[in-house]
Short mmCIF file of C-alpha atoms in Angstrom, two decimals:
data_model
loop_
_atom_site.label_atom_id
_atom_site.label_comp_id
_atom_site.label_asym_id
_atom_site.label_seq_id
_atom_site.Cartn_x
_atom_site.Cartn_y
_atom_site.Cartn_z
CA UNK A 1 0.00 0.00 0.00
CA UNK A 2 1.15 3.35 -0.98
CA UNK A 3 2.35 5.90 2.00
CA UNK A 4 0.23 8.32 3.26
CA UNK A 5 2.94 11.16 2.19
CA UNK A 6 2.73 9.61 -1.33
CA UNK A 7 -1.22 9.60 -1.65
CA UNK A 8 -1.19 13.42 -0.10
CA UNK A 9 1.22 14.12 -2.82
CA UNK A 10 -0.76 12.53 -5.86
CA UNK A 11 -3.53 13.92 -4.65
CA UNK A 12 -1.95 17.13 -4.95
CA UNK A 13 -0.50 16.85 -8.41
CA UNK A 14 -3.98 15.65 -9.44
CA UNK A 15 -5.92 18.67 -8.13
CA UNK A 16 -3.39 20.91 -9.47
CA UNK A 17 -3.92 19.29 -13.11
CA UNK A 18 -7.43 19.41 -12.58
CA UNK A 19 -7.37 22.96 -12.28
CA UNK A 20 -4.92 23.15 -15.72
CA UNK A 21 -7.89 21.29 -17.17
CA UNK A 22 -10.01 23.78 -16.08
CA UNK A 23 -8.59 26.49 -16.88
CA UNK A 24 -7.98 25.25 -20.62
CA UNK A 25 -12.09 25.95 -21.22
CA UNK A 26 -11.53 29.71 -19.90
CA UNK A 27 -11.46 32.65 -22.55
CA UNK A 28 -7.79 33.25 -23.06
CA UNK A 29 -8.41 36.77 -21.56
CA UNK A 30 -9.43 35.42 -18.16
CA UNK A 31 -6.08 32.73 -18.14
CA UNK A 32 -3.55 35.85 -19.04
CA UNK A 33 -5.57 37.85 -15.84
CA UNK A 34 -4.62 35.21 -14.06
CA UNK A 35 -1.27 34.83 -14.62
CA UNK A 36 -0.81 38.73 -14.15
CA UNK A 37 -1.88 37.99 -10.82
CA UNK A 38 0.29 35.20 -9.86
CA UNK A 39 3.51 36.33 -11.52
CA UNK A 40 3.12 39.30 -9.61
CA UNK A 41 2.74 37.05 -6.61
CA UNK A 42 5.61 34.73 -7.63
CA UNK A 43 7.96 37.90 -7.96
CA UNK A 44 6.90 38.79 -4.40
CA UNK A 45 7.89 35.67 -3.07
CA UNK A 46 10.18 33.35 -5.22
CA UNK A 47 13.38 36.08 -3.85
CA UNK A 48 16.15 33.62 -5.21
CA UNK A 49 14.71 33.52 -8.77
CA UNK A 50 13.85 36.81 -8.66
CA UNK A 51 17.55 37.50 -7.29
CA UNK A 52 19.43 35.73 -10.24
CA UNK A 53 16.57 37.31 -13.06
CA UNK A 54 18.13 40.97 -11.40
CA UNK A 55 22.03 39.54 -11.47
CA UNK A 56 21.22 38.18 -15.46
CA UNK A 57 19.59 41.51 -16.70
CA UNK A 58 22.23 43.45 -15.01
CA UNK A 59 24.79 41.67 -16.54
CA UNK A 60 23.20 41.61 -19.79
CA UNK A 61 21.74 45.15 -19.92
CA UNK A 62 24.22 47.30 -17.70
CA UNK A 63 22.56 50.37 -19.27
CA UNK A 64 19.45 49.81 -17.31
CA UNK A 65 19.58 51.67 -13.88
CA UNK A 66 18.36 49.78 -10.94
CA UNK A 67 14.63 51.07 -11.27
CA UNK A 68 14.21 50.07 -14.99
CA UNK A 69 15.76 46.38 -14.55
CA UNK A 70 13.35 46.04 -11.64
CA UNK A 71 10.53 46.88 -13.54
CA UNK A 72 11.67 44.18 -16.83
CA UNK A 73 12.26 41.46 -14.25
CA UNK A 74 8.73 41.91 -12.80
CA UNK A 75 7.41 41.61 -16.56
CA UNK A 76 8.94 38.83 -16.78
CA UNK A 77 7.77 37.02 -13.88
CA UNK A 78 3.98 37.78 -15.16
CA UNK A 79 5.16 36.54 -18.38
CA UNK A 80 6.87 33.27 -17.21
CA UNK A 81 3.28 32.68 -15.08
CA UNK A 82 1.11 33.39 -18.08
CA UNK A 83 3.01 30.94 -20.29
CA UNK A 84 3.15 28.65 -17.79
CA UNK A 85 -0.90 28.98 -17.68
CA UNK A 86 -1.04 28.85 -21.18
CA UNK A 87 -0.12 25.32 -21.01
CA UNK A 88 -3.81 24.67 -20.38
CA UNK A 89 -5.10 25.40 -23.27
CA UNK A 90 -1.97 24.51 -25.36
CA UNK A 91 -2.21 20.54 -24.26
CA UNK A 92 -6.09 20.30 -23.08
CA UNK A 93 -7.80 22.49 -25.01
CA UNK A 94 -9.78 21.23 -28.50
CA UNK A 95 -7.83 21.11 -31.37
CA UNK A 96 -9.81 24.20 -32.37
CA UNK A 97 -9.00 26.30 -29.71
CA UNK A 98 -5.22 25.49 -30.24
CA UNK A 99 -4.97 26.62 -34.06
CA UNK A 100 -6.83 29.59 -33.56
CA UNK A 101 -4.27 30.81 -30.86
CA UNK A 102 -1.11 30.31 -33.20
CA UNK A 103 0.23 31.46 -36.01
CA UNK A 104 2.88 30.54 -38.20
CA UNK A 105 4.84 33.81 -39.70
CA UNK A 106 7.92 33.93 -41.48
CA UNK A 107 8.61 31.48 -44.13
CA UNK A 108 7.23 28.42 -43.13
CA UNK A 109 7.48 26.90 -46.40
CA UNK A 110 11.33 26.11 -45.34
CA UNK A 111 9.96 23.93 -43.69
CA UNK A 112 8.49 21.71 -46.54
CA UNK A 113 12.63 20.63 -47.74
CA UNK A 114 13.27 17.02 -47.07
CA UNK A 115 16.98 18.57 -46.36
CA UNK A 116 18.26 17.45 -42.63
CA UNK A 117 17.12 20.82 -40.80
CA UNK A 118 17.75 21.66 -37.21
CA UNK A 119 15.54 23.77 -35.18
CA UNK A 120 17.13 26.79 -33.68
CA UNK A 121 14.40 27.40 -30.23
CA UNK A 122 15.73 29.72 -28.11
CA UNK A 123 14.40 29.41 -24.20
CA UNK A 124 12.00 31.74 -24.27
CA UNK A 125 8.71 31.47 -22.38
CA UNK A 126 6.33 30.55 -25.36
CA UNK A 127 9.17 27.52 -26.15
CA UNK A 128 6.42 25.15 -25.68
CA UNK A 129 3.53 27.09 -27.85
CA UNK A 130 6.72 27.11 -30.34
CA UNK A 131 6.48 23.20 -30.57
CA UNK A 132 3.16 23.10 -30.52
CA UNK A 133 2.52 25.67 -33.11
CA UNK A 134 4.84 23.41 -35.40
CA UNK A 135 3.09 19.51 -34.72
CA UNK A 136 -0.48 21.39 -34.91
CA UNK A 137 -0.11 23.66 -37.94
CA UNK A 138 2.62 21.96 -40.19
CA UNK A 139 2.07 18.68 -42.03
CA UNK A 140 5.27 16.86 -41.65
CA UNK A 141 7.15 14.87 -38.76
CA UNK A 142 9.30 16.83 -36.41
CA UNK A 143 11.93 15.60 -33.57
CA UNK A 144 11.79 17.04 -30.51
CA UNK A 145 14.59 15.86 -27.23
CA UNK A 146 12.02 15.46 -23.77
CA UNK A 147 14.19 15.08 -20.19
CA UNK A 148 12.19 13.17 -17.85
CA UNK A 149 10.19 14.60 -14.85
CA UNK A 150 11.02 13.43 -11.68
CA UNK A 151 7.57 14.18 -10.65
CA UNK A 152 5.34 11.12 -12.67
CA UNK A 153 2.25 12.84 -12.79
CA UNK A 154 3.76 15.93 -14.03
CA UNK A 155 5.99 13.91 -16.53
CA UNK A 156 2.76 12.25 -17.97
CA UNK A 157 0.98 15.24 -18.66
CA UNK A 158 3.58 17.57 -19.96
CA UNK A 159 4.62 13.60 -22.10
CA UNK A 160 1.24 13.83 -23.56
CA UNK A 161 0.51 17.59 -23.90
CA UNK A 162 3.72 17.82 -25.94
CA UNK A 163 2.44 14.69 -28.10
CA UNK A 164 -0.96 15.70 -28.86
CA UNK A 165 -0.63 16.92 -32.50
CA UNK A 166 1.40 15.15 -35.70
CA UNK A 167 2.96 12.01 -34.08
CA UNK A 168 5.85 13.27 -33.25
CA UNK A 169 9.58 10.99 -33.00
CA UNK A 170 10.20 12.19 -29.06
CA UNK A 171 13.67 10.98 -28.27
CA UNK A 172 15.01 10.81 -24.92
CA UNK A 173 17.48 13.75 -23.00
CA UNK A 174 20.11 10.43 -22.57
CA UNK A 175 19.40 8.78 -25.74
CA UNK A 176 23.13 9.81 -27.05
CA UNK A 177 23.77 11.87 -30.83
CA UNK A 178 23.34 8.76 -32.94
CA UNK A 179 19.13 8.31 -32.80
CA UNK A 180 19.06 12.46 -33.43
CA UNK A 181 21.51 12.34 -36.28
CA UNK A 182 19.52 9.40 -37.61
CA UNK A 183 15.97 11.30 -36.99
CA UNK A 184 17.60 14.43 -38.79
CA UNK A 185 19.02 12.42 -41.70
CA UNK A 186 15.95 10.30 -41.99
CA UNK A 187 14.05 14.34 -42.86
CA UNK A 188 12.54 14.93 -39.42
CA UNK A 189 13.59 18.57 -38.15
CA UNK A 190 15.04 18.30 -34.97
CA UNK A 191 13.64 20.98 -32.28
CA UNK A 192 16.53 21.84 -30.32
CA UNK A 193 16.93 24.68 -27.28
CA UNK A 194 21.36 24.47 -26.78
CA UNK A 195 20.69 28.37 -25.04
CA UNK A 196 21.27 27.14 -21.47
CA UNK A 197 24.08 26.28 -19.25
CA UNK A 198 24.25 22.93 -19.09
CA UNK A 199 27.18 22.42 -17.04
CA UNK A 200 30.92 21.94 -17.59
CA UNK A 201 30.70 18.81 -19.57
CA UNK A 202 30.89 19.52 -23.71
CA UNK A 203 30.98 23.19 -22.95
CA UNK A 204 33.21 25.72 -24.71
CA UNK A 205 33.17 29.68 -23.27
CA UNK A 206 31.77 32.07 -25.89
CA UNK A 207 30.29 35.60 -25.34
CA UNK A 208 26.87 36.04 -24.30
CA UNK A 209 25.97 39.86 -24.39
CA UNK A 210 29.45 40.73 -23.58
CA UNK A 211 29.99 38.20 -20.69
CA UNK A 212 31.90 34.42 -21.02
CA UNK A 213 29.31 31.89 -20.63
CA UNK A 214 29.44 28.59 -21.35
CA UNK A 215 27.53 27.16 -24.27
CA UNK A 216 26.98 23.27 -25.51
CA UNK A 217 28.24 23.22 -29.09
CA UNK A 218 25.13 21.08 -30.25
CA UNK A 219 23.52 23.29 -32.66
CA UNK A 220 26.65 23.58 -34.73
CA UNK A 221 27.51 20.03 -34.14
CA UNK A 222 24.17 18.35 -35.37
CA UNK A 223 24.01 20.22 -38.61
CA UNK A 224 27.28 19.60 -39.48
CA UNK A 225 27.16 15.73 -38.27
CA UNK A 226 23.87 15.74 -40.59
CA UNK A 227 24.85 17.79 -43.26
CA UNK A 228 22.40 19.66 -42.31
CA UNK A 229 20.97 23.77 -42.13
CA UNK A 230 20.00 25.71 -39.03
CA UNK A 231 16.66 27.53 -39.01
CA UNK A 232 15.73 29.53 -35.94
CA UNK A 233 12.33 28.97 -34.40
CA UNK A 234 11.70 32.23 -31.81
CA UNK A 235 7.92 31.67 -30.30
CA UNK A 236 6.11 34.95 -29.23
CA UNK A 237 3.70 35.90 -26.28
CA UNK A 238 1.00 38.12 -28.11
CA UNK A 239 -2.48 39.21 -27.05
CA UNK A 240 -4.23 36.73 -28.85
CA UNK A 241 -1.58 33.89 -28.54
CA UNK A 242 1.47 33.10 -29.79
CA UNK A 243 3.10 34.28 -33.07
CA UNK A 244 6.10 31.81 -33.89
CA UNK A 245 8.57 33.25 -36.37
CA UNK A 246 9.94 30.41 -39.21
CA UNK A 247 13.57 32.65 -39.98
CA UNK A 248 15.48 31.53 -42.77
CA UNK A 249 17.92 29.03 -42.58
CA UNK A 250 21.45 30.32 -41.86
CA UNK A 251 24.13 30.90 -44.14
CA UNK A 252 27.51 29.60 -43.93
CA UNK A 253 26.80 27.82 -40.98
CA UNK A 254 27.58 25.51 -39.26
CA UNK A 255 31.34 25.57 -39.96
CA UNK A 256 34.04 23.58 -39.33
CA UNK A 257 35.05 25.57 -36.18
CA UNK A 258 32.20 24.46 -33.66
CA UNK A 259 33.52 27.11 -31.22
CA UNK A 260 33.13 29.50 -33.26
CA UNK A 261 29.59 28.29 -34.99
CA UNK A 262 28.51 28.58 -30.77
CA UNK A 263 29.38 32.15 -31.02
CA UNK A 264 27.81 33.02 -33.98
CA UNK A 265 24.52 31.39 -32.21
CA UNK A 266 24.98 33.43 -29.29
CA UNK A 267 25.28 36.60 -31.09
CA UNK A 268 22.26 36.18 -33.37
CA UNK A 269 20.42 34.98 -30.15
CA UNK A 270 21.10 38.37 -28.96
CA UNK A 271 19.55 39.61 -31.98
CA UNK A 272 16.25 37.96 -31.21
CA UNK A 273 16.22 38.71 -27.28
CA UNK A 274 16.33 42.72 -28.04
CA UNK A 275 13.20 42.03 -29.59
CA UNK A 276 11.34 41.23 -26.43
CA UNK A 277 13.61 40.91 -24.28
CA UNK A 278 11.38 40.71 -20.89
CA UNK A 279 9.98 36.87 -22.92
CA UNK A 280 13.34 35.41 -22.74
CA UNK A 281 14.05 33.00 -19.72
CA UNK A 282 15.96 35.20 -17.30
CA UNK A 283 15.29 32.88 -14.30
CA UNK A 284 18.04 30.52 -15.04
CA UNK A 285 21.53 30.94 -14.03
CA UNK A 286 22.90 31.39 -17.12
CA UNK A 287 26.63 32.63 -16.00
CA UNK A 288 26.47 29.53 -13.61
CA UNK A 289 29.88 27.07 -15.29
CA UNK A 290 32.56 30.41 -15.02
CA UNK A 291 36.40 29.61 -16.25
CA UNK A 292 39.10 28.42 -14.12
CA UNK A 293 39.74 31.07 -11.19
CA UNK A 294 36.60 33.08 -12.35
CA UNK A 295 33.93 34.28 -9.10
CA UNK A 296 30.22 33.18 -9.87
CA UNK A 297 27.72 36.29 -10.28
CA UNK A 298 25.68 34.31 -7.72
CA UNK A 299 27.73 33.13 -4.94
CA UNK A 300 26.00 34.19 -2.12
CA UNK A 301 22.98 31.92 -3.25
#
């Protein structure tokens, strides 16, 4: 027989879906209302995120003064909540619903080549209308990498949400480079989001908005280990929705220097952040893996 604890907790997770649910049948109006409420909330109280979202924009955006970068970090927060609402509707809501709330602009039809294409999806907070947008409103097979929840109720729904539309090939976080490579070369685009700090391991230190950070090589890698083309995917938080912008694919890239390919990413990502740059992902330590001998922007956390 289960624990007590453990029952408590399912319990939990399954009220807290059943309110998702819920919310998936509410005009979008009322869900964004919501989510201006609680991100205000979660910027009162969530002080370490909000902490390193401060230390991130200030590193990022030293122009700001104090009073300015306090104001784009609390947009964010509301921001990150919404989207994080949004998931109702994205992954319960009819298939209706869905389509009418996205739209495809750009050139999608780069999207139609059978050539091995990689999916450029920077981390910002509609990276999950971004998929969605694609498997709901584009008739072709993509690839997209999942990491396991450690919560299983959690990991179920966000497992199915993320599967709802086009069959997708979802390959595991662990799986290794050779079932990607083989999904890319077999035509499927690969949606891939390399934007973090992962950690020491397969790193190399490029600059990030003027600062060293360190950056996983994949995006360069992938294409080139495919023969392949890069084309950004950068997903929108609009009124209405989500606009996702299809760029064009790169050119001259990737290279055959992969350190300097992850350069060239960061510096274009740059490009795409100005654009709204309050609806990138700012609550991640993204200085976190610093060089040999080199302080951390967020020690005293």
């Amino acid at each position: 027989m289960p624990r007590p604890t453990a029952q408590r907790f399912s319990l939990t997770n399954q009220l807290g879906l059943g309110a998702m649910r819920l919310l998936s049948r509410w005009p979008l109006g009322w869900v964004r209302a919501l989510g201006w409420l609680g991100g205000w909330v979660l910027y009162a109280l969530a002080g370490r995120r909000r902490r390193i979202a401060e230390i991130n924009w200030a590193l990022c955006f030293p122009e700001d003064a104090p009073a300015a970068r306090r104001r784009a970090v609390r947009r964010h927060f509301v921001l990150f909540f919404q989207a994080w609402l949004d998931r109702s509707w994205l992954w319960e809501a009819s298939p209706e619903t869905v389509r009418r709330r996205l739209r495809l602009v750009g050139d999608p039809s780069v999207l139609a080549s059978s050539e091995p294409t990689v999916l450029f999806a920077p981390h910002f907070v509609g990276m999950d209308a971004g998929w969605i947008a694609l498997t709901a409103l584009v008739d072709r097979k993509f690839c997209g990498i999942y990491a396991r929840q450690q919560n299983p109720d959690i990991d179920r729904w966000m497992a199915r949400g993320r599967q709802r539309f086009g069959e997708p090939h979802i390959v595991a976080k662990n799986a290794g480079l050779k079932a990607m490579v083989s999904a890319l070369r077999a035509g499927e685009p690969l949606y891939l989001l390399p934007d973090m700090d992962y950690g020491p391991r397969d790193s190399v230190f490029v600059p990030f908005f003027g600062q060293t950070a360190a950056t996983i090589p994949s995006l360069s890698r992938f294409a080139r280990m495919a023969r392949g083309r890069v084309v950004p995917v950068v997903a929108r938080m609009t009124r209405d929705g989500y606009e996702v912008t299809v760029h064009a694919p790169w050119e001259h890239f990737p290279t055959d220097d992969f350190v300097a390919d992850t350069a060239e990413m960061n510096r274009r990502l740059e490009g795409f952040i100005r654009l709204h740059p309050e609806q990138y992902y700012w609550v991640h330590k993204r200085f976190k893996t610093r060089p040999p001998g080199s302080p951390s922007p967020y020690s005293s956390d």
